[in-house]
Coordinates of C-alpha atoms in Angstrom, one line a residue:
M1 CA 0.0 0.0 0.0
P2 CA 1.6 3.3 -1.0
A3 CA 2.4 5.7 1.8
Q4 CA 0.1 8.4 0.4
V5 CA -3.0 6.1 0.3
R6 CA -2.2 4.7 3.7
S7 CA -1.8 8.1 5.3
R8 CA -5.1 9.3 3.8
A9 CA -6.9 6.2 5.0
M10 CA -5.6 6.4 8.5
G11 CA -6.2 10.2 8.7
L12 CA -9.9 9.7 7.9
G13 CA -10.4 7.2 10.6
M14 CA -10.7 4.0 8.5
P15 CA -10.9 0.8 10.6
S16 CA -7.6 -0.7 9.3
P17 CA -5.1 -0.5 6.5
A18 CA -6.7 -3.6 5.0
L19 CA -9.6 -1.6 3.6
A20 CA -7.2 0.6 1.7
E21 CA -5.2 -2.4 0.5
E22 CA -8.4 -3.9 -0.9
A23 CA -9.0 -0.8 -2.9
E24 CA -5.7 -1.3 -4.8
L25 CA -6.5 -4.7 -6.2
N26 CA -6.4 -4.6 -10.0
G27 CA -9.5 -6.0 -11.7
K28 CA -10.4 -8.2 -8.8
H29 CA -13.1 -6.1 -7.3
E30 CA -16.4 -7.9 -7.3
T31 CA -19.7 -6.6 -6.0
P32 CA -22.9 -8.5 -5.5
A33 CA -25.3 -7.9 -8.3
T34 CA -29.1 -7.7 -7.8
N35 CA -32.0 -8.7 -9.9
A36 CA -33.4 -5.7 -11.8
V37 CA -37.0 -6.8 -11.0
D38 CA -37.1 -8.0 -7.4
G39 CA -33.7 -7.0 -6.1
T40 CA -32.6 -10.6 -5.2
P41 CA -28.9 -11.3 -5.2
G42 CA -27.6 -12.3 -8.5
T43 CA -24.3 -13.1 -10.1
P44 CA -21.3 -11.1 -8.9
T45 CA -20.4 -8.4 -11.3
P46 CA -16.8 -7.1 -11.6
T47 CA -16.2 -3.4 -11.1
P48 CA -16.2 -1.5 -14.3
T49 CA -12.7 -1.2 -15.8
S50 CA -13.2 2.5 -16.4
L51 CA -13.2 3.1 -12.6
R52 CA -9.8 1.5 -12.2
G53 CA -8.1 4.3 -14.1
L54 CA -9.5 6.9 -11.8
G55 CA -7.5 5.6 -8.9
P56 CA -8.1 3.4 -5.9
S57 CA -10.1 6.1 -4.0
L58 CA -12.8 6.3 -6.7
A59 CA -12.9 2.5 -7.1
M60 CA -13.5 2.2 -3.4
L61 CA -16.3 4.8 -3.6
A62 CA -18.0 2.9 -6.5
K63 CA -17.9 -0.3 -4.5
S64 CA -19.3 1.3 -1.4
I65 CA -22.4 2.6 -3.2
H66 CA -23.4 -0.7 -4.6
P67 CA -26.5 -2.3 -3.1
A68 CA -26.1 -4.7 -0.2
S69 CA -26.2 -8.4 -0.5
T70 CA -29.7 -8.8 1.1
K71 CA -33.0 -7.7 -0.1
N72 CA -33.9 -5.6 3.0
D73 CA -30.7 -3.7 3.2
K74 CA -30.7 -0.3 1.6
P75 CA -27.8 1.1 -0.5
R76 CA -25.2 2.5 1.8
L77 CA -22.5 5.0 1.3
S78 CA -19.5 4.9 3.7
L79 CA -18.6 8.4 5.0
D80 CA -14.9 7.5 5.2
T81 CA -14.8 6.3 1.6
F82 CA -16.8 9.4 0.5
F83 CA -14.3 11.9 1.9
L84 CA -11.4 9.7 0.7
A85 CA -12.7 10.0 -2.8
I86 CA -12.7 13.9 -2.7
P87 CA -9.5 15.4 -4.2
P88 CA -7.4 17.4 -1.7
S89 CA -7.7 20.6 -3.8
T90 CA -11.5 20.4 -3.5
M91 CA -11.3 19.9 0.2
H92 CA -9.0 23.0 0.5
L93 CA -11.6 25.0 -1.4
L94 CA -14.4 23.8 0.8
S95 CA -12.4 24.6 3.9
L96 CA -11.7 28.1 2.6
A97 CA -15.3 28.7 1.9
V98 CA -16.3 27.6 5.4
I99 CA -13.6 29.9 6.9
L100 CA -14.8 32.9 4.9
T101 CA -18.4 32.3 5.9
L102 CA -17.5 32.1 9.6
A103 CA -15.4 35.3 9.2
Q104 CA -18.3 37.1 7.6
C105 CA -20.7 36.0 10.4
A106 CA -18.2 37.2 13.0
I107 CA -17.9 40.6 11.3
L108 CA -21.6 40.9 11.2
S109 CA -21.9 40.1 14.8
L110 CA -19.3 42.7 15.7
A111 CA -20.9 45.4 13.5
N112 CA -24.4 44.8 14.8
P113 CA -24.2 43.7 18.5
L114 CA -27.3 42.1 19.9
P115 CA -29.2 44.4 22.2
L116 CA -29.8 43.7 25.8
L117 CA -33.1 41.8 26.0
G118 CA -34.1 42.7 29.6
D119 CA -33.1 43.4 33.1
S120 CA -29.8 41.7 33.8
S121 CA -31.0 41.0 37.4
R122 CA -33.9 38.7 36.7
K123 CA -34.1 37.4 40.3
L124 CA -34.5 40.8 41.9
V125 CA -37.7 41.3 43.8
C126 CA -40.2 44.2 43.6
A127 CA -39.9 46.9 46.2
N128 CA -43.7 46.9 46.7
N129 CA -43.8 43.1 47.1
P130 CA -40.6 41.6 48.4
K131 CA -42.0 38.0 48.0
M132 CA -42.5 38.5 44.3
V133 CA -39.8 38.2 41.6
A134 CA -39.9 41.1 39.2
G135 CA -41.4 40.1 35.8
T136 CA -43.5 37.2 37.1
P137 CA -47.3 37.6 37.1
W138 CA -48.7 39.1 40.3
Q139 CA -52.2 38.0 39.4
R140 CA -54.0 37.2 36.1
R141 CA -53.9 40.2 33.8
S142 CA -57.1 41.9 32.7
L143 CA -57.7 44.7 30.2
E144 CA -60.8 46.0 31.7
S145 CA -60.6 49.6 32.7
K146 CA -61.6 49.1 36.3
A147 CA -58.9 46.5 36.8
F148 CA -56.0 48.9 36.2
L149 CA -56.1 52.2 38.0
P150 CA -57.4 53.2 41.4
V151 CA -58.9 56.6 41.9
I152 CA -56.1 59.1 42.7
A153 CA -55.8 59.4 46.5
E154 CA -54.3 62.3 48.3
P155 CA -50.9 61.8 49.8
G156 CA -51.2 60.1 53.2
H157 CA -54.5 58.3 52.5
A158 CA -54.1 54.6 53.3
K159 CA -56.2 53.3 50.4
P160 CA -58.3 54.6 47.5
K161 CA -61.8 55.6 48.4
N162 CA -63.3 53.8 45.4
K163 CA -63.5 50.1 46.4
E164 CA -64.3 49.1 42.8
S165 CA -60.9 50.1 41.8
D166 CA -59.0 48.5 44.7
I167 CA -57.0 45.9 42.9
G168 CA -54.5 45.0 45.6
Y169 CA -52.1 47.9 45.4
S170 CA -49.3 48.2 48.0
Y171 CA -49.7 50.8 50.7
H172 CA -46.9 51.0 53.2
P173 CA -47.6 53.2 56.2
N174 CA -44.1 54.5 56.5
P175 CA -42.3 54.0 53.2
A176 CA -38.5 54.4 53.4
P177 CA -37.2 57.6 51.8
R178 CA -35.5 57.3 48.5
S179 CA -32.5 59.2 47.3
S180 CA -32.4 60.8 43.9
D181 CA -29.8 58.3 42.6
T182 CA -31.5 55.1 43.9
L183 CA -32.9 52.7 41.3
I184 CA -36.3 51.4 42.4
R185 CA -38.0 48.3 41.0
W186 CA -41.8 48.5 41.2
C187 CA -44.3 45.9 40.0
A188 CA -47.7 46.5 38.5
P189 CA -50.4 44.4 40.3
R190 CA -52.2 41.7 38.3
T191 CA -49.7 41.8 35.5
N192 CA -46.1 40.7 34.8
V193 CA -45.2 44.3 34.0
Y194 CA -42.8 46.2 36.2
I195 CA -40.8 49.4 36.0
T196 CA -37.4 50.5 37.3
L197 CA -37.4 54.2 38.1
T198 CA -35.2 56.9 39.5
V199 CA -36.4 60.1 41.1
T200 CA -35.0 63.1 39.3
H201 CA -36.6 66.3 40.6
R202 CA -39.6 67.8 42.1
V203 CA -42.6 68.9 40.0
A204 CA -45.9 70.4 41.1
A205 CA -47.8 67.6 42.8
E206 CA -51.1 68.7 41.2
A207 CA -49.6 68.6 37.7
I208 CA -48.2 65.1 38.3
R209 CA -51.5 63.8 39.5
M210 CA -53.2 65.5 36.6
V211 CA -50.9 64.1 33.9
L212 CA -51.0 60.6 35.3
T213 CA -54.8 60.6 35.6
E214 CA -55.4 62.0 32.1
S215 CA -52.8 59.9 30.4
Y216 CA -54.2 56.7 31.9
G217 CA -57.7 57.9 30.9
V218 CA -56.5 58.1 27.3
V219 CA -55.0 54.7 27.4
D220 CA -58.1 53.3 29.0
E221 CA -60.3 54.8 26.2
V222 CA -58.1 53.2 23.5
I223 CA -58.4 49.8 25.1
K224 CA -62.2 50.2 25.4
H225 CA -62.8 51.3 21.8
M226 CA -60.1 49.4 19.9
G227 CA -58.6 46.8 22.2
D228 CA -55.0 46.2 23.0
G229 CA -52.4 46.8 20.4
P230 CA -49.0 48.5 19.8
V231 CA -48.6 52.2 20.6
S232 CA -47.7 54.6 17.8
T233 CA -44.1 54.4 16.7
T234 CA -43.7 58.1 17.7
G235 CA -44.3 57.0 21.3
F236 CA -46.9 58.3 23.8
N237 CA -46.6 61.9 24.9
W238 CA -49.1 63.7 27.2
G239 CA -48.9 67.1 28.8
A240 CA -51.1 68.5 31.6
G241 CA -50.5 71.7 33.4
S242 CA -46.8 72.1 34.0
A243 CA -45.9 68.4 33.7
M244 CA -45.1 66.2 30.7
L245 CA -45.2 62.4 30.4
Q246 CA -43.3 60.7 27.6
V247 CA -42.9 57.0 26.8
W248 CA -41.1 55.6 23.8
D249 CA -40.1 52.1 22.5
T250 CA -36.6 50.7 23.2
N251 CA -34.7 47.5 22.5
N252 CA -36.4 47.0 19.2
Q253 CA -39.6 46.2 21.0
R254 CA -43.1 47.6 20.7
T255 CA -45.0 48.9 23.8
T256 CA -48.6 47.9 23.8
W257 CA -51.5 49.9 25.3
G258 CA -52.0 47.3 27.9
V259 CA -48.4 47.3 29.0
L260 CA -48.4 51.1 29.0
A261 CA -51.5 51.1 31.2
A262 CA -49.8 48.7 33.7
A263 CA -46.7 50.9 33.7
L264 CA -48.9 54.0 34.5
A265 CA -50.6 52.1 37.2
A266 CA -47.2 51.2 38.8
L267 CA -46.1 54.9 38.6
Q268 CA -49.2 56.0 40.4
D269 CA -48.9 53.3 43.0
F270 CA -45.3 54.3 43.7
M271 CA -46.2 57.9 44.2
L272 CA -49.1 57.1 46.4
V273 CA -46.9 54.9 48.6
Q274 CA -44.1 57.5 48.7
G275 CA -46.5 60.3 49.4
N276 CA -44.5 62.5 47.0
W277 CA -45.3 63.5 43.4
V278 CA -42.0 63.9 41.7
G279 CA -40.4 63.8 38.3
V280 CA -38.9 60.4 37.4
T281 CA -37.2 58.5 34.6
F282 CA -38.3 55.0 34.2
T283 CA -37.8 51.8 32.2
V284 CA -40.8 49.5 31.3
F285 CA -40.3 45.7 31.4
H286 CA -42.8 43.2 30.1
G287 CA -41.7 40.0 31.9
P288 CA -37.9 39.9 31.6
V289 CA -37.8 42.0 28.4
E290 CA -37.3 45.7 28.3
V291 CA -39.9 47.3 26.0
G292 CA -39.7 51.0 26.6
K293 CA -38.5 54.0 28.6
G294 CA -40.2 57.2 29.8
V295 CA -39.9 60.4 31.8
I296 CA -42.1 62.7 33.8
V297 CA -40.6 66.2 33.6
A298 CA -41.6 69.7 34.1
S299 CA -42.9 71.6 31.0
N300 CA -43.1 75.2 30.2
N301 CA -46.3 74.7 28.2
Q302 CA -49.0 75.7 30.8
Q303 CA -51.8 74.0 28.8
T304 CA -54.0 71.1 29.6
T305 CA -55.3 68.9 26.7
N306 CA -59.1 68.6 26.5
M307 CA -59.8 64.9 26.2
A308 CA -63.2 65.6 24.6
D309 CA -61.3 66.9 21.5
L310 CA -59.8 63.4 20.9
D311 CA -61.3 61.5 18.0
L312 CA -61.1 57.8 18.9
A313 CA -62.3 56.4 15.6
P314 CA -59.4 54.8 13.6
L315 CA -56.3 53.9 15.6
P316 CA -53.7 55.5 13.2
S317 CA -55.6 58.8 13.3
Y318 CA -55.8 58.7 17.1
A319 CA -52.2 57.7 17.5
N320 CA -51.2 60.7 15.4
K321 CA -53.3 63.0 17.6
I322 CA -51.8 61.8 21.0
S323 CA -48.3 61.8 19.7
V324 CA -48.1 65.6 19.3
D325 CA -47.3 66.1 23.0
G326 CA -50.9 65.9 24.1
G327 CA -52.2 68.2 21.4
S328 CA -55.0 67.7 19.0
S329 CA -54.8 67.0 15.2
E330 CA -55.2 70.7 14.5
D331 CA -52.1 71.3 16.6
A332 CA -50.2 68.8 14.5
T333 CA -51.1 70.2 11.2
S334 CA -51.0 73.8 11.9
S335 CA -47.9 75.9 11.5
P336 CA -45.6 75.8 14.4
S337 CA -45.5 78.7 16.9
D338 CA -43.3 79.5 19.7
D339 CA -45.6 77.7 22.1
S340 CA -46.0 74.6 20.0
V341 CA -42.3 74.0 19.4
V342 CA -41.0 71.4 21.8
G343 CA -37.7 72.4 23.1
P344 CA -34.9 70.8 25.2
E345 CA -36.5 71.9 28.4
N346 CA -39.0 69.1 28.4
G347 CA -36.6 66.5 27.2
H348 CA -38.4 65.2 24.2
V349 CA -37.1 66.7 21.0
Q350 CA -34.8 69.5 19.9
E351 CA -36.3 71.5 17.1
P352 CA -34.7 74.5 15.3
D353 CA -36.3 77.8 16.2
K354 CA -39.5 78.3 14.2
K355 CA -38.8 75.3 11.9
P356 CA -41.4 72.7 11.2
Y357 CA -39.0 69.7 11.6
Q358 CA -37.0 68.0 14.3
V359 CA -33.3 67.1 14.3
T360 CA -33.2 65.0 17.5
L361 CA -35.4 62.5 19.3
R362 CA -34.9 61.3 22.8
Q363 CA -36.2 57.9 21.7
H364 CA -33.0 57.6 19.5
P365 CA -30.1 58.8 21.6
V366 CA -27.7 58.8 18.7
T367 CA -29.6 61.8 17.2
E368 CA -28.9 63.7 20.4
L369 CA -25.3 62.6 20.5
R370 CA -24.6 63.8 17.0
K371 CA -26.6 66.9 16.2
P372 CA -26.2 68.3 12.7
Y373 CA -25.5 71.8 11.7
V374 CA -28.8 73.8 11.5
P375 CA -28.6 77.1 9.5
K376 CA -29.9 80.2 11.1
E377 CA -31.6 83.2 9.5
R378 CA -28.7 85.6 9.7
D379 CA -25.9 83.2 9.0
R380 CA -23.2 84.4 6.7
L381 CA -23.3 81.0 4.9
I382 CA -26.3 80.9 2.7
D383 CA -27.8 77.7 1.2
S384 CA -25.5 75.4 3.1
G385 CA -27.1 72.4 1.5
V386 CA -26.2 73.4 -2.0
P387 CA -22.8 72.1 -3.1
R388 CA -20.2 74.6 -4.3
A389 CA -18.3 73.8 -7.5
N390 CA -15.2 75.9 -7.0
V391 CA -15.4 77.4 -3.4
A392 CA -14.8 75.6 -0.1
A393 CA -17.4 77.7 1.8
S394 CA -18.0 77.6 5.5
Q395 CA -19.8 79.6 8.2
E396 CA -16.6 81.6 8.9
S397 CA -15.4 81.7 5.3
P398 CA -18.5 81.8 3.0
N399 CA -16.4 83.0 0.0
G400 CA -13.7 80.3 0.4
T401 CA -10.0 81.1 0.8
T402 CA -9.5 84.8 -0.1
E403 CA -5.8 84.9 1.0
D404 CA -3.6 85.6 -2.0
D405 CA -6.7 85.6 -4.1
Y406 CA -6.7 81.8 -4.0
A407 CA -10.4 81.3 -4.7
R408 CA -10.5 83.6 -7.7
R409 CA -7.3 82.1 -9.2
H410 CA -8.7 78.6 -9.0
R411 CA -12.3 79.5 -10.0
D412 CA -12.0 77.2 -13.1
Q413 CA -11.3 74.1 -11.0
T414 CA -13.5 72.0 -8.8
V415 CA -12.7 72.0 -5.1
L416 CA -11.5 68.4 -5.4
V417 CA -9.1 69.3 -8.2
Q418 CA -7.9 72.3 -6.1
H419 CA -7.2 69.8 -3.3
V420 CA -4.5 68.1 -5.5
E421 CA -3.3 71.0 -7.6
Y422 CA -0.4 71.5 -5.2
W423 CA 1.2 68.3 -6.5
D424 CA 0.6 69.1 -10.2
Q425 CA 3.4 71.7 -10.5
D426 CA 3.5 71.7 -14.3
H427 CA -0.3 71.9 -14.5
D428 CA -0.7 69.2 -17.1
G429 CA -3.4 67.3 -15.2
I430 CA -1.2 64.4 -14.4
I431 CA 0.3 63.7 -11.0
W432 CA 3.3 61.3 -11.0
P433 CA 4.5 59.4 -7.9
Q434 CA 7.6 61.6 -7.8
D435 CA 5.4 64.7 -7.7
T436 CA 3.7 63.4 -4.6
Y437 CA 7.0 62.5 -3.0
L438 CA 8.5 65.9 -3.6
G439 CA 5.4 67.6 -2.5
V440 CA 5.3 66.0 1.0
R441 CA 9.1 66.3 1.3
A442 CA 8.6 70.1 1.0
W443 CA 6.7 70.0 4.3
G444 CA 9.7 68.6 6.0
W445 CA 8.5 65.0 6.1
S446 CA 11.2 62.3 6.3
I447 CA 12.3 60.2 3.3
P448 CA 10.7 56.9 4.4
L449 CA 7.4 58.6 5.3
S450 CA 7.4 60.5 2.0
L451 CA 8.0 57.2 0.1
F452 CA 5.3 55.5 2.0
V453 CA 2.8 58.2 1.3
A454 CA 3.6 58.3 -2.4
Y455 CA 3.3 54.5 -2.7
I456 CA 0.0 54.3 -0.8
I457 CA -1.7 57.2 -2.7
H458 CA -0.7 56.1 -6.2
V459 CA -1.2 52.4 -5.8
A460 CA -4.7 52.9 -4.3
L461 CA -6.0 55.9 -6.4
S462 CA -4.3 55.6 -9.8
Y463 CA -6.4 53.1 -11.6
P464 CA -9.9 54.7 -11.2
T465 CA -8.6 57.9 -12.9
V466 CA -7.0 56.3 -16.0
P467 CA -8.8 57.1 -19.2
G468 CA -8.9 53.5 -20.4
Y469 CA -9.4 50.1 -19.0
L470 CA -5.8 49.1 -18.5
P471 CA -3.9 50.3 -15.4
D472 CA -1.2 52.9 -15.8
P473 CA 2.2 51.1 -15.3
S474 CA 3.6 54.4 -13.8
F475 CA 0.7 54.7 -11.4
R476 CA -0.1 58.2 -12.5
I477 CA -3.2 60.1 -11.3
Y478 CA -5.3 62.0 -13.9
T479 CA -7.0 65.0 -12.2
A480 CA -9.7 65.2 -14.9
R481 CA -11.2 61.9 -13.5
L482 CA -10.2 62.5 -9.9
H483 CA -13.9 62.3 -8.8
K484 CA -13.7 58.6 -9.5
D485 CA -11.5 58.2 -6.4
K486 CA -14.3 59.1 -4.0
H487 CA -14.8 56.4 -1.4
G488 CA -17.1 55.7 1.5
S489 CA -16.9 56.2 5.3
D490 CA -15.7 59.8 4.9
S491 CA -17.3 63.0 5.8
M492 CA -19.2 63.3 2.5
T493 CA -17.9 66.8 2.1
Y494 CA -17.0 66.1 -1.5
D495 CA -19.9 65.0 -3.6
H496 CA -19.5 62.5 -6.4
E497 CA -18.6 65.2 -8.9
G498 CA -15.9 66.8 -6.8
R499 CA -18.0 69.7 -5.5
F500 CA -17.8 71.0 -1.9
R501 CA -20.8 70.5 0.3
P502 CA -20.8 73.1 3.1
Q503 CA -23.6 71.3 5.1
A504 CA -21.5 68.1 5.4
F505 CA -18.4 70.1 6.3
E506 CA -20.3 72.0 9.1
D507 CA -21.8 68.7 10.3
I508 CA -18.3 67.4 11.1
F509 CA -17.9 70.1 13.8
A510 CA -21.5 70.2 14.9
K511 CA -21.4 66.4 15.6
Y512 CA -17.9 65.7 16.7
D513 CA -16.4 69.0 18.1
K514 CA -17.1 68.3 21.8
G515 CA -17.2 71.5 23.8
N516 CA -17.3 73.8 20.8
K517 CA -13.5 74.2 20.7
G518 CA -13.5 75.4 17.2
G519 CA -11.6 72.3 16.0
L520 CA -11.0 68.6 16.5
T521 CA -8.7 66.7 18.8
W522 CA -7.5 63.1 18.2
R523 CA -10.2 61.9 20.5
D524 CA -12.8 63.7 18.3
L525 CA -11.2 62.0 15.3
I526 CA -11.8 58.6 16.9
D527 CA -15.4 59.5 17.3
F528 CA -15.5 60.7 13.8
W529 CA -14.1 57.5 12.4
R530 CA -16.6 55.4 14.4
G531 CA -19.5 57.6 13.5
Q532 CA -18.8 57.7 9.7
S533 CA -17.8 54.1 9.2
M534 CA -19.9 52.1 6.8
V535 CA -20.4 48.4 7.1
F536 CA -17.9 46.2 5.2
D537 CA -16.2 49.3 3.8
L538 CA -12.7 48.2 4.5
F539 CA -11.1 50.3 1.8
G540 CA -13.0 53.4 2.8
I541 CA -12.4 53.1 6.5
S542 CA -8.7 52.5 5.9
A543 CA -8.5 55.5 3.6
V544 CA -10.2 57.8 6.0
V545 CA -7.9 56.8 8.9
L546 CA -4.8 57.4 6.8
E547 CA -6.0 60.7 5.3
W548 CA -6.9 62.2 8.7
L549 CA -3.6 60.9 10.2
A550 CA -1.8 62.7 7.4
V551 CA -3.8 65.9 8.1
Y552 CA -2.9 65.7 11.8
L553 CA 0.8 65.3 10.9
L554 CA 0.6 68.2 8.5
L555 CA -1.1 70.6 10.9
W556 CA 0.5 69.2 14.1
P557 CA -1.2 71.7 16.5
D558 CA 0.6 72.7 19.6
D559 CA -2.5 72.4 21.8
G560 CA -3.7 69.2 20.0
I561 CA -6.7 70.9 18.4
M562 CA -6.9 71.0 14.6
R563 CA -8.6 74.3 13.8
K564 CA -11.7 74.4 11.7
E565 CA -10.3 76.9 9.3
D566 CA -7.1 74.9 8.7
I567 CA -9.2 71.8 8.0
R568 CA -11.3 73.7 5.5
R569 CA -8.1 74.9 3.8
V570 CA -7.0 71.2 3.5
Y571 CA -10.1 70.6 1.4
D572 CA -9.3 73.3 -1.1
G573 CA -5.5 72.6 -0.9
S574 CA -4.5 76.2 0.0
I575 CA -3.0 75.0 3.3
F576 CA -0.4 72.9 1.4
Y577 CA 1.3 75.9 -0.1
K578 CA 1.3 77.6 3.2
K579 CA 3.0 74.7 5.0
A580 CA 5.6 74.4 2.3
E581 CA 6.4 78.1 2.6
E582 CA 6.6 77.8 6.4
Y583 CA 9.1 74.9 6.2
K584 CA 11.1 76.8 3.6
R585 CA 11.4 79.8 5.9
K586 CA 12.3 77.6 8.8
Q587 CA 15.1 76.0 6.9
A588 CA 16.4 79.3 5.8
T589 CA 16.7 80.6 9.4
T590 CA 18.3 77.4 10.7
R591 CA 20.8 76.8 7.9
P592 CA 23.3 79.6 8.9
Q593 CA 23.5 78.2 12.4
S594 CA 24.1 74.7 11.2
Q595 CA 26.9 75.9 8.9
T596 CA 28.8 77.6 11.8
S597 CA 28.4 74.7 14.2
P598 CA 30.9 71.9 13.8
T599 CA 29.5 68.7 12.2
L600 CA 30.1 65.2 13.5
V601 CA 32.6 64.6 10.6
T602 CA 34.6 67.7 11.7
K603 CA 34.7 66.5 15.3
V604 CA 35.9 63.1 14.2
K605 CA 38.7 64.5 12.0
K606 CA 40.0 66.7 14.9
L607 CA 40.1 63.6 17.1
I608 CA 42.1 61.7 14.5

């Protein structure tokens, strides 16, 4: 038995080398034949001669798939012989495909982490029933209106006066005081709904009682008329007096009207027991799963919604009405006024002044973390959403770079072409690798770094700009087709035609300039890379990281903050000429000193 066949047979877990030896017999393979009609054993038939030339592995496979010698046995295929018959090259390809599939799944799991599905402490008990585990049914749930909410009692009353609404709420005679940073777990009776809440600040007690009573009345009416169902995707918002209640979906779940009613009941029960009507932030759990969050905050809108104005006929219409912060449908469709604009003071949305749209939502924290640039009426930058073909405009420099008449001298070039014009010294529209090398060397960069920059730029960006289909053997970049080099995961300041988008440029600093420093630090750059990265865009992410590292090395701010104006001038390329001139002047001032000071060679000669 050849060593190769023996090793493959033993590696696949065959019972003994004898099986492999049997596969090497020449012309002596016999397999039991069966009758074509009834399947009875017949005369042994030799293995076809054509299989012998395919090697012992395939001959063994052919023998293993022959029918068995008995009528009841089904045709069998040995797993060992099946894998033994597969060529090694095919196995390598299959293994590579499996590895790539697993790698892709791993990347997807890292890019989209699974959300937390509930309270991590599933065995914690309710504060209002220490014998009950949070998230387990207190009592069988009912959607009848009288089974949810007791009549609001004044603080200090032992129980609600209305016996019909007494559903087993907890009333402790001397509840322990709670600090503002304590997380409280409170269960809703007769349901498996519970809330975790934190006391935030004091609000007028009458306003809190009013907003909880009215909001529960609205939910109760919905359940009576239309039954249980999901709340509107815009959440549930209700204002009464000087208080505002807001509830929104979280964790990719949908809060239902029944769960919302139970959460409101738990809120009222908590405040009755505490004897204090205060502002809170709370999280709603349905069993072990987190389904929503909410707040009760003070509001500057001293208005109470008239519930008689609500139209309860179709659910979508009604949901739209109650989603406008307790206002009616006329409030939602009318033009916004100063009173109807919901500002940051009530914690729901942040709208631009006197604008009929929203730019942030509390339900989606990322919109509050990265707020875009919102133009104002008297801004120097007009039409920020309109791309500029030949001017890198910003709020501070609406006419672009006016120093040395730069914008006017380059008015016949797009801003993207202006960005690379520094390296095209002969103005022929072609940038050679040596042009890039000499350009960055003029900034004082070292030879290895300059070689690395020239290599990366031209290898990565040359081919998309060539006029034909064949790559340029010299890796030249053609500026007429430079817009083909646009990649993803960047700031989107350049559009696909090479124009400059002021809105996207201003968004960089509106979103990532923490503290309004007027620039970006390296920490801000990390946030920028994370915020702008697109899924599976390995080339774009790598390019953005290298580009902004090069910008940081070029500017090299003393205080670590890259100024907004310097970054803008990087986009139109005017900063490159300035940095080259600065380094040239620096060399001119340091050269006489270096000539007068003895060099290392002179010192060595004197020693000799």
